[in-house]
Tab-separated table of C-alpha atoms in Angstrom:
chain	number	residue	atom	x	y	z
A	1	UNK	CA	0.054	0.072	0.013
A	2	UNK	CA	1.422	3.362	-1.054
A	3	UNK	CA	1.315	6.525	1.264
A	4	UNK	CA	-1.407	7.906	-1.204
A	5	UNK	CA	-3.682	4.896	-0.322
A	6	UNK	CA	-3.267	5.437	3.371
A	7	UNK	CA	-5.430	8.311	4.664
A	8	UNK	CA	-3.557	8.398	7.916
A	9	UNK	CA	-0.247	9.572	6.400
A	10	UNK	CA	0.480	13.263	6.764
A	11	UNK	CA	1.111	15.379	3.720
A	12	UNK	CA	4.881	16.343	3.578
A	13	UNK	CA	3.839	19.881	3.499
A	14	UNK	CA	2.116	19.659	6.847
A	15	UNK	CA	3.202	19.138	10.443
A	16	UNK	CA	6.634	18.127	11.503
A	17	UNK	CA	9.525	16.702	9.503
A	18	UNK	CA	8.827	13.308	8.240
A	19	UNK	CA	11.726	11.415	9.836
A	20	UNK	CA	10.450	8.038	8.805
A	21	UNK	CA	9.042	8.979	5.331
A	22	UNK	CA	9.220	5.930	3.087
A	23	UNK	CA	9.590	3.445	6.013
A	24	UNK	CA	7.008	0.604	6.399
A	25	UNK	CA	6.959	-0.812	10.093
A	26	UNK	CA	5.125	-3.621	11.311
A	27	UNK	CA	3.956	-2.891	14.935
A	28	UNK	CA	3.611	-6.039	16.846
A	29	UNK	CA	1.542	-5.993	20.144
A	30	UNK	CA	2.022	-8.912	22.570
A	31	UNK	CA	-0.114	-9.248	25.742
A	32	UNK	CA	0.311	-6.475	28.448
A	33	UNK	CA	-1.326	-3.345	29.859
A	34	UNK	CA	1.209	-1.367	28.054
A	35	UNK	CA	-0.778	-1.976	24.842
A	36	UNK	CA	-2.526	1.317	25.589
A	37	UNK	CA	0.673	2.991	24.825
A	38	UNK	CA	0.965	1.312	21.387
A	39	UNK	CA	-2.011	3.355	20.253
A	40	UNK	CA	-0.042	6.573	20.718
A	41	UNK	CA	3.083	4.954	19.254
A	42	UNK	CA	1.220	4.015	16.090
A	43	UNK	CA	0.015	7.658	15.803
A	44	UNK	CA	3.620	8.912	16.404
A	45	UNK	CA	5.115	6.632	13.785
A	46	UNK	CA	2.565	7.706	11.331
A	47	UNK	CA	3.057	11.399	11.962
A	48	UNK	CA	6.785	10.899	11.416
A	49	UNK	CA	5.922	9.592	7.850
A	50	UNK	CA	5.791	5.829	8.265
A	51	UNK	CA	3.242	3.388	7.087
A	52	UNK	CA	2.272	1.114	9.898
A	53	UNK	CA	0.879	-2.499	9.843
A	54	UNK	CA	-0.457	-3.755	13.181
A	55	UNK	CA	-0.233	-7.373	14.053
A	56	UNK	CA	-1.699	-8.469	17.442
A	57	UNK	CA	-1.461	-11.661	19.539
A	58	UNK	CA	-4.515	-13.146	21.045
A	59	UNK	CA	-3.313	-11.981	24.540
A	60	UNK	CA	-2.914	-8.369	23.238
A	61	UNK	CA	-6.613	-8.412	22.239
A	62	UNK	CA	-7.463	-8.651	25.925
A	63	UNK	CA	-6.099	-5.098	26.338
A	64	UNK	CA	-6.926	-3.232	23.255
A	65	UNK	CA	-9.089	-3.973	20.263
A	66	UNK	CA	-8.158	-4.439	16.633
A	67	UNK	CA	-10.725	-1.937	15.814
A	68	UNK	CA	-8.795	0.871	17.681
A	69	UNK	CA	-5.503	-0.058	16.217
A	70	UNK	CA	-7.146	-0.248	12.632
A	71	UNK	CA	-8.595	3.124	13.046
A	72	UNK	CA	-5.233	4.608	14.037
A	73	UNK	CA	-3.047	2.833	11.392
A	74	UNK	CA	-5.501	3.005	8.564
A	75	UNK	CA	-4.939	-0.560	7.893
A	76	UNK	CA	-6.590	-3.883	8.618
A	77	UNK	CA	-5.088	-5.492	11.620
A	78	UNK	CA	-3.855	-8.987	11.362
A	79	UNK	CA	-4.447	-11.353	14.461
A	80	UNK	CA	-4.197	-14.864	12.987
A	81	UNK	CA	-1.772	-16.855	10.992
A	82	UNK	CA	-4.802	-18.439	9.165
A	83	UNK	CA	-6.048	-15.048	7.961
A	84	UNK	CA	-7.952	-15.778	4.803
A	85	UNK	CA	-7.293	-12.188	3.310
A	86	UNK	CA	-3.939	-13.486	2.219
A	87	UNK	CA	-4.406	-15.466	-1.026
A	88	UNK	CA	-1.509	-17.826	-0.373
A	89	UNK	CA	-2.396	-18.140	3.358
A	90	UNK	CA	1.143	-16.982	4.223
A	91	UNK	CA	0.674	-13.714	6.107
A	92	UNK	CA	3.853	-14.369	8.039
A	93	UNK	CA	5.902	-14.378	4.825
A	94	UNK	CA	4.055	-11.517	2.974
A	95	UNK	CA	3.911	-9.114	5.953
A	96	UNK	CA	7.650	-9.512	6.950
A	97	UNK	CA	8.937	-9.213	3.335
A	98	UNK	CA	7.070	-5.793	3.037
A	99	UNK	CA	8.535	-4.358	6.013
A	100	UNK	CA	11.498	-2.199	6.763
A	101	UNK	CA	11.491	-3.300	10.402
A	102	UNK	CA	9.306	-5.208	12.918
A	103	UNK	CA	8.828	-3.403	16.121
A	104	UNK	CA	7.291	-5.302	19.011
A	105	UNK	CA	5.819	-2.997	21.483
A	106	UNK	CA	5.075	-4.103	24.128
A	107	UNK	CA	7.075	-7.406	24.280
A	108	UNK	CA	6.020	-9.384	27.264
A	109	UNK	CA	8.339	-11.731	29.121
A	110	UNK	CA	6.343	-14.676	27.738
A	111	UNK	CA	6.775	-13.477	24.126
A	112	UNK	CA	10.358	-12.857	24.633
A	113	UNK	CA	10.831	-16.455	25.782
A	114	UNK	CA	8.938	-17.545	22.555
A	115	UNK	CA	11.476	-15.662	20.456
A	116	UNK	CA	14.530	-17.036	22.301
A	117	UNK	CA	13.365	-20.613	21.672
A	118	UNK	CA	12.158	-20.259	18.203
A	119	UNK	CA	8.588	-21.048	18.975
A	120	UNK	CA	6.080	-19.899	16.446
A	121	UNK	CA	2.478	-20.643	17.563
A	122	UNK	CA	0.811	-17.363	16.582
A	123	UNK	CA	1.193	-14.996	13.743
A	124	UNK	CA	3.577	-12.373	15.335
A	125	UNK	CA	6.059	-14.975	16.723
A	126	UNK	CA	5.901	-16.880	13.202
A	127	UNK	CA	6.632	-13.638	11.398
A	128	UNK	CA	9.602	-12.759	13.679
A	129	UNK	CA	10.968	-16.262	13.073
A	130	UNK	CA	10.354	-16.170	9.319
A	131	UNK	CA	11.792	-12.653	8.574
A	132	UNK	CA	14.867	-12.346	6.637
A	133	UNK	CA	17.315	-11.370	9.484
A	134	UNK	CA	19.739	-9.473	7.214
A	135	UNK	CA	17.008	-7.244	5.686
A	136	UNK	CA	14.313	-6.898	8.277
A	137	UNK	CA	15.584	-5.850	11.592
A	138	UNK	CA	13.656	-6.795	14.876
A	139	UNK	CA	13.133	-4.073	17.485
A	140	UNK	CA	11.574	-4.958	20.886
A	141	UNK	CA	10.229	-2.864	23.676
A	142	UNK	CA	10.012	-4.944	26.826
A	143	UNK	CA	7.081	-4.436	29.227
A	144	UNK	CA	6.680	-6.329	32.449
A	145	UNK	CA	6.618	-6.290	36.276
A	146	UNK	CA	9.816	-5.187	38.012
A	147	UNK	CA	10.308	-8.718	39.493
A	148	UNK	CA	9.808	-10.358	36.081
A	149	UNK	CA	12.154	-7.879	34.594
A	150	UNK	CA	14.834	-8.583	37.283
A	151	UNK	CA	14.596	-12.215	37.195
A	152	UNK	CA	17.861	-13.964	36.150
A	153	UNK	CA	16.048	-15.919	33.363
A	154	UNK	CA	14.734	-12.669	31.820
A	155	UNK	CA	18.154	-10.908	32.036
A	156	UNK	CA	19.635	-14.059	30.357
A	157	UNK	CA	16.976	-13.885	27.657
A	158	UNK	CA	17.784	-10.180	27.038
A	159	UNK	CA	21.439	-11.075	26.336
A	160	UNK	CA	20.586	-13.907	24.020
A	161	UNK	CA	18.031	-11.967	22.097
A	162	UNK	CA	20.574	-9.313	21.266
A	163	UNK	CA	23.029	-11.943	20.502
A	164	UNK	CA	20.518	-13.322	18.004
A	165	UNK	CA	20.299	-9.932	16.276
A	166	UNK	CA	17.403	-8.210	17.803
A	167	UNK	CA	17.653	-4.639	19.217
A	168	UNK	CA	16.279	-4.216	22.721
A	169	UNK	CA	15.167	-0.619	23.261
A	170	UNK	CA	15.270	-0.793	26.896
A	171	UNK	CA	12.824	-0.123	29.731
A	172	UNK	CA	11.555	2.719	31.912
A	173	UNK	CA	11.354	3.148	35.646
A	174	UNK	CA	8.400	4.173	37.563
A	175	UNK	CA	4.857	3.292	38.749
A	176	UNK	CA	3.478	-0.009	37.318
A	177	UNK	CA	-0.162	-1.096	36.948
A	178	UNK	CA	0.244	-3.742	39.710
A	179	UNK	CA	0.891	-0.931	42.161
A	180	UNK	CA	4.693	-1.512	42.471
A	181	UNK	CA	7.363	0.721	41.414
A	182	UNK	CA	10.708	-0.009	39.609
A	183	UNK	CA	12.226	-1.040	36.212
A	184	UNK	CA	10.143	-2.749	33.588
A	185	UNK	CA	7.767	-0.172	32.366
A	186	UNK	CA	7.412	0.184	28.429
A	187	UNK	CA	9.182	3.232	27.309
A	188	UNK	CA	6.883	6.139	26.512
A	189	UNK	CA	5.734	6.452	22.732
A	190	UNK	CA	7.964	9.562	22.156
A	191	UNK	CA	10.994	7.855	23.526
A	192	UNK	CA	10.375	4.823	21.423
A	193	UNK	CA	9.881	7.119	18.397
A	194	UNK	CA	13.264	8.717	19.035
A	195	UNK	CA	14.865	5.199	19.144
A	196	UNK	CA	13.289	4.170	15.912
A	197	UNK	CA	14.354	7.242	14.159
A	198	UNK	CA	17.862	6.906	15.472
A	199	UNK	CA	17.917	3.173	14.487
A	200	UNK	CA	17.501	4.128	10.793
A	201	UNK	CA	19.807	7.112	10.852
A	202	UNK	CA	23.150	6.567	9.122
A	203	UNK	CA	25.939	6.249	11.715
A	204	UNK	CA	28.315	8.817	10.455
A	205	UNK	CA	29.772	9.612	13.727
A	206	UNK	CA	30.043	5.917	14.975
A	207	UNK	CA	33.028	5.609	17.311
A	208	UNK	CA	33.186	9.399	18.130
A	209	UNK	CA	32.806	10.901	21.619
A	210	UNK	CA	30.888	14.152	21.352
A	211	UNK	CA	30.840	16.741	24.084
A	212	UNK	CA	28.082	19.450	23.722
A	213	UNK	CA	27.373	22.425	25.828
A	214	UNK	CA	23.869	23.984	25.851
A	215	UNK	CA	21.691	26.735	27.434
A	216	UNK	CA	22.696	29.771	29.464
A	217	UNK	CA	24.671	30.143	32.531
A	218	UNK	CA	23.510	31.814	35.695
A	219	UNK	CA	25.809	34.193	37.714
A	220	UNK	CA	24.507	34.933	41.164
A	221	UNK	CA	24.244	38.556	42.512
A	222	UNK	CA	22.709	37.399	45.637
A	223	UNK	CA	20.753	34.340	46.796
A	224	UNK	CA	17.642	35.349	44.727
A	225	UNK	CA	19.060	37.359	41.814
A	226	UNK	CA	21.495	36.699	39.068
A	227	UNK	CA	22.745	37.479	35.475
A	228	UNK	CA	21.532	35.282	32.695
A	229	UNK	CA	20.518	35.365	29.048
A	230	UNK	CA	17.659	34.277	26.860
A	231	UNK	CA	19.073	31.041	25.564
A	232	UNK	CA	16.593	28.186	25.811
A	233	UNK	CA	19.089	25.317	25.186
A	234	UNK	CA	17.046	23.921	22.358
A	235	UNK	CA	19.688	24.066	19.775
A	236	UNK	CA	22.267	22.506	21.889
A	237	UNK	CA	19.809	19.796	22.928
A	238	UNK	CA	18.878	19.126	19.295
A	239	UNK	CA	22.651	18.737	18.410
A	240	UNK	CA	23.015	16.232	21.255
A	241	UNK	CA	20.186	14.215	19.943
A	242	UNK	CA	21.428	14.459	16.310
A	243	UNK	CA	24.857	13.298	17.280
A	244	UNK	CA	23.514	10.362	19.169
A	245	UNK	CA	21.384	9.445	16.199
A	246	UNK	CA	24.472	9.510	14.106
A	247	UNK	CA	26.015	6.908	16.423
A	248	UNK	CA	28.149	9.005	18.735
A	249	UNK	CA	28.650	8.523	22.375
A	250	UNK	CA	27.290	11.877	23.641
A	251	UNK	CA	27.710	13.910	26.857
A	252	UNK	CA	25.705	17.060	27.195
A	253	UNK	CA	26.588	19.797	29.548
A	254	UNK	CA	23.521	21.756	30.182
A	255	UNK	CA	22.953	25.066	31.891
A	256	UNK	CA	19.676	25.807	33.821
A	257	UNK	CA	16.987	24.819	31.373
A	258	UNK	CA	13.906	22.629	31.670
A	259	UNK	CA	14.278	20.443	28.736
A	260	UNK	CA	14.221	16.634	28.592
A	261	UNK	CA	17.420	14.869	28.159
A	262	UNK	CA	17.599	13.289	24.571
A	263	UNK	CA	17.461	9.503	24.572
A	264	UNK	CA	20.891	7.819	25.106
A	265	UNK	CA	22.695	11.066	26.054
A	266	UNK	CA	24.678	11.423	29.207
A	267	UNK	CA	23.705	14.770	30.954
A	268	UNK	CA	25.685	16.958	33.372
A	269	UNK	CA	23.762	19.760	34.725
A	270	UNK	CA	25.531	22.949	35.783
A	271	UNK	CA	24.561	26.518	36.827
A	272	UNK	CA	27.419	29.023	36.403
A	273	UNK	CA	30.152	29.562	33.934
A	274	UNK	CA	32.647	28.164	36.320
A	275	UNK	CA	30.576	25.068	36.794
A	276	UNK	CA	30.435	24.576	33.203
A	277	UNK	CA	34.139	25.057	32.664
A	278	UNK	CA	34.818	22.497	35.336
A	279	UNK	CA	32.428	20.033	33.832
A	280	UNK	CA	33.814	20.593	30.289
A	281	UNK	CA	37.451	20.369	31.208
A	282	UNK	CA	36.694	17.188	32.966
A	283	UNK	CA	35.065	15.516	30.018
A	284	UNK	CA	36.964	17.092	27.158
A	285	UNK	CA	39.933	14.761	27.692
A	286	UNK	CA	37.898	11.697	26.572
A	287	UNK	CA	35.966	13.576	23.698
A	288	UNK	CA	36.884	13.627	20.061
A	289	UNK	CA	34.433	16.319	19.099
A	290	UNK	CA	33.570	19.429	21.164
A	291	UNK	CA	30.560	21.559	20.122
A	292	UNK	CA	30.167	24.800	22.357
A	293	UNK	CA	26.536	25.737	21.834
A	294	UNK	CA	25.986	27.192	25.190
A	295	UNK	CA	25.485	31.048	25.667
A	296	UNK	CA	28.005	31.422	28.511
A	297	UNK	CA	27.907	34.658	30.513
A	298	UNK	CA	31.049	36.720	29.779
A	299	UNK	CA	31.227	38.223	33.232
A	300	UNK	CA	30.082	37.414	36.749
A	301	UNK	CA	29.617	39.528	39.848
A	302	UNK	CA	33.130	39.630	41.672
A	303	UNK	CA	31.643	39.280	45.175
A	304	UNK	CA	28.020	37.987	45.315
A	305	UNK	CA	26.107	38.893	48.433
A	306	UNK	CA	25.360	36.152	50.738
A	307	UNK	CA	21.952	37.861	51.574
A	308	UNK	CA	19.361	39.439	49.474
A	309	UNK	CA	20.264	42.928	48.501
A	310	UNK	CA	17.384	45.181	49.618
A	311	UNK	CA	16.265	48.648	48.659
A	312	UNK	CA	16.612	51.178	51.443
A	313	UNK	CA	14.539	53.980	50.099
A	314	UNK	CA	17.490	56.222	49.332
A	315	UNK	CA	17.275	55.732	45.579
A	316	UNK	CA	20.904	54.568	45.564
A	317	UNK	CA	21.488	51.658	43.288
A	318	UNK	CA	23.932	48.817	44.507
A	319	UNK	CA	27.458	48.986	43.287
A	320	UNK	CA	28.430	45.732	41.446
A	321	UNK	CA	31.917	44.933	40.262
A	322	UNK	CA	32.436	42.216	37.712
A	323	UNK	CA	35.172	39.610	36.924
A	324	UNK	CA	35.438	38.185	33.410
A	325	UNK	CA	34.681	34.510	33.079
A	326	UNK	CA	37.123	32.065	31.522
A	327	UNK	CA	36.608	31.467	27.794
A	328	UNK	CA	35.414	27.750	27.883
A	329	UNK	CA	35.731	27.352	23.964
A	330	UNK	CA	39.086	29.070	23.761
A	331	UNK	CA	40.381	26.982	26.725
A	332	UNK	CA	39.407	23.734	25.214
A	333	UNK	CA	40.571	24.826	21.698
A	334	UNK	CA	44.143	25.407	23.126
A	335	UNK	CA	44.048	22.040	24.979
A	336	UNK	CA	46.793	19.556	24.249
A	337	UNK	CA	44.109	17.233	22.562
A	338	UNK	CA	42.915	20.112	20.279
A	339	UNK	CA	46.310	21.106	19.329
A	340	UNK	CA	47.416	17.600	18.466
A	341	UNK	CA	44.358	17.282	16.265
A	342	UNK	CA	42.525	14.689	18.365
A	343	UNK	CA	39.770	16.963	19.287
A	344	UNK	CA	37.673	18.706	16.729
A	345	UNK	CA	36.200	22.001	18.101
A	346	UNK	CA	33.053	23.675	16.864
A	347	UNK	CA	32.082	27.087	18.300
A	348	UNK	CA	28.725	29.103	18.221
A	349	UNK	CA	28.235	32.827	17.978
A	350	UNK	CA	25.093	34.424	18.979
A	351	UNK	CA	25.117	37.765	17.337
A	352	UNK	CA	22.857	40.836	17.148
A	353	UNK	CA	24.276	42.244	13.977
A	354	UNK	CA	26.963	41.927	11.322
A	355	UNK	CA	26.737	38.080	11.590
A	356	UNK	CA	29.306	37.170	9.078
A	357	UNK	CA	32.015	39.664	10.163
A	358	UNK	CA	31.587	38.809	13.766
A	359	UNK	CA	31.540	35.086	13.103
A	360	UNK	CA	34.744	35.290	11.123
A	361	UNK	CA	36.410	37.248	13.652
A	362	UNK	CA	35.381	34.906	16.541
A	363	UNK	CA	36.568	31.782	14.628
A	364	UNK	CA	40.030	33.319	14.313
A	365	UNK	CA	40.187	34.657	17.829
A	366	UNK	CA	39.009	31.240	19.282
A	367	UNK	CA	41.190	29.262	16.746
A	368	UNK	CA	38.530	26.674	15.841
A	369	UNK	CA	38.048	24.992	12.595
A	370	UNK	CA	34.328	25.607	12.335
A	371	UNK	CA	32.287	28.456	13.883
A	372	UNK	CA	28.503	28.453	13.683
A	373	UNK	CA	26.769	31.825	13.761
A	374	UNK	CA	23.141	32.839	14.310
A	375	UNK	CA	21.208	36.040	15.203
A	376	UNK	CA	20.435	35.502	18.905
A	377	UNK	CA	17.254	37.588	19.156
A	378	UNK	CA	15.781	35.835	16.157
A	379	UNK	CA	16.065	32.324	17.721
A	380	UNK	CA	16.119	32.411	21.415
A	381	UNK	CA	13.362	30.314	22.812
A	382	UNK	CA	12.078	29.405	19.326
A	383	UNK	CA	11.920	25.959	17.701
A	384	UNK	CA	13.656	27.158	14.579
A	385	UNK	CA	16.748	28.924	13.624
A	386	UNK	CA	18.959	29.819	10.691
A	387	UNK	CA	22.756	29.175	10.800
A	388	UNK	CA	25.804	30.403	9.206
A	389	UNK	CA	28.725	27.916	9.077
A	390	UNK	CA	32.111	29.770	8.809
A	391	UNK	CA	35.476	27.909	8.290
A	392	UNK	CA	38.777	28.639	6.603
A	393	UNK	CA	37.224	28.236	3.134
A	394	UNK	CA	34.508	30.840	3.611
A	395	UNK	CA	30.809	30.602	4.769
A	396	UNK	CA	27.752	28.408	4.131
A	397	UNK	CA	24.158	29.496	4.941
A	398	UNK	CA	21.708	26.866	6.348
A	399	UNK	CA	18.309	28.478	5.738
A	400	UNK	CA	15.681	28.699	8.483
A	401	UNK	CA	14.343	25.290	9.581
A	402	UNK	CA	13.589	23.383	12.739
A	403	UNK	CA	16.445	23.296	15.182
A	404	UNK	CA	16.421	19.537	15.027
A	405	UNK	CA	16.718	19.461	11.232
A	406	UNK	CA	19.499	22.096	11.324
A	407	UNK	CA	21.223	19.960	14.105
A	408	UNK	CA	21.193	16.991	11.747
A	409	UNK	CA	22.630	19.120	9.017
A	410	UNK	CA	25.404	20.420	11.242
A	411	UNK	CA	26.192	16.939	12.369
A	412	UNK	CA	26.771	15.680	8.844
A	413	UNK	CA	28.879	18.750	8.140
A	414	UNK	CA	31.107	17.737	11.125
A	415	UNK	CA	30.941	14.073	10.113
A	416	UNK	CA	32.253	14.991	6.701
A	417	UNK	CA	35.104	17.154	8.146
A	418	UNK	CA	36.011	14.283	10.568
A	419	UNK	CA	36.176	11.842	7.807
A	420	UNK	CA	38.350	14.034	5.610
A	421	UNK	CA	40.890	14.639	8.466
A	422	UNK	CA	42.950	11.465	7.953
A	423	UNK	CA	43.130	11.904	4.255
A	424	UNK	CA	44.252	15.479	4.582
A	425	UNK	CA	46.927	14.373	7.040
A	426	UNK	CA	48.107	11.692	4.657
A	427	UNK	CA	48.231	14.210	1.811
A	428	UNK	CA	50.123	16.662	3.826
A	429	UNK	CA	52.589	13.939	4.847
A	430	UNK	CA	53.104	12.811	1.246
A	431	UNK	CA	53.659	16.216	0.097
């Protein structure tokens, strides 16, 4: 079935970027209360551009109806290996061959045990067994009680399942339907969507360790007041997500923002510029790429008051003295790893005017190979941006788009430069 035949598929000119455009996913539901999340997951996959074929076990039908999943997917739901709609009576073959991936969400402990032993007594398990392993990947989202999840047999099964080529997407921690709290919850639909998108993303940064800074810093004046800026951190968080999608091991050093941590990213929360410098210098030694997206305060009050500074009615304003903060990007760019060519540094410049001139000057002043400029007042707090990439060869404009799309473009630019570095080094040596 083409996208045009499926009324649930969003037109490319509407809504968010279609990250899964052209992908056909079989969404399998095994028995578990987490089936209620599968309805939202189905919607999320379709909104991302995928077509979705739902296959349900008999146990899954105890928790959610095929009618619901058919309405959401825009396709008839398959529940039996004896489905008469298939002319050759081979739904397990036909459905698996048409798919780009099989995603089982939820995957119960019982269904996982079936997969491990090659049992195929229903359509979904039969299809997982009959799929061409080298062409149709199997992704699974476990969902079970915390004691079932922690049981040695279950943990052994996870190891073997991954050894057999499946991708286990992990579990969440929290309150469970049984009233207990712990590991074993199925991940939320948005988390699973991130994982599926990342799975299909080319791993151009595989093996790289990327360090990203994001958000503002906060410099205290007294216990209740401080100096900060309007940076939301959205661009840096998008870059961290895009780098992880591209296969990198990502550490995100975040100033005071309220954004959720991207899937698979290690996060270090900081407050002041001094906090951020300490976190960055501690992590940069293991990094191969440093992307300084954070809007770091240039100055801090020299002697913050330990008590709230109060008005006394005299009209006199408090006298504040300032100390210049260390330049985090310049410090890292002058580190031994950067100077030896083992750390690729990317700077950001949020300007209010003369973007090209200021970005070029900042790149030279910071001594970094790539500087990314934008007009701060035009992007702070927004979900979109426009970027200017500046290097020794000149400048390249990335037109206004969502920050996530721009982050992915930037990551590919960085990956291309990283891939070219060995060749450039060999060329220089040969000459």
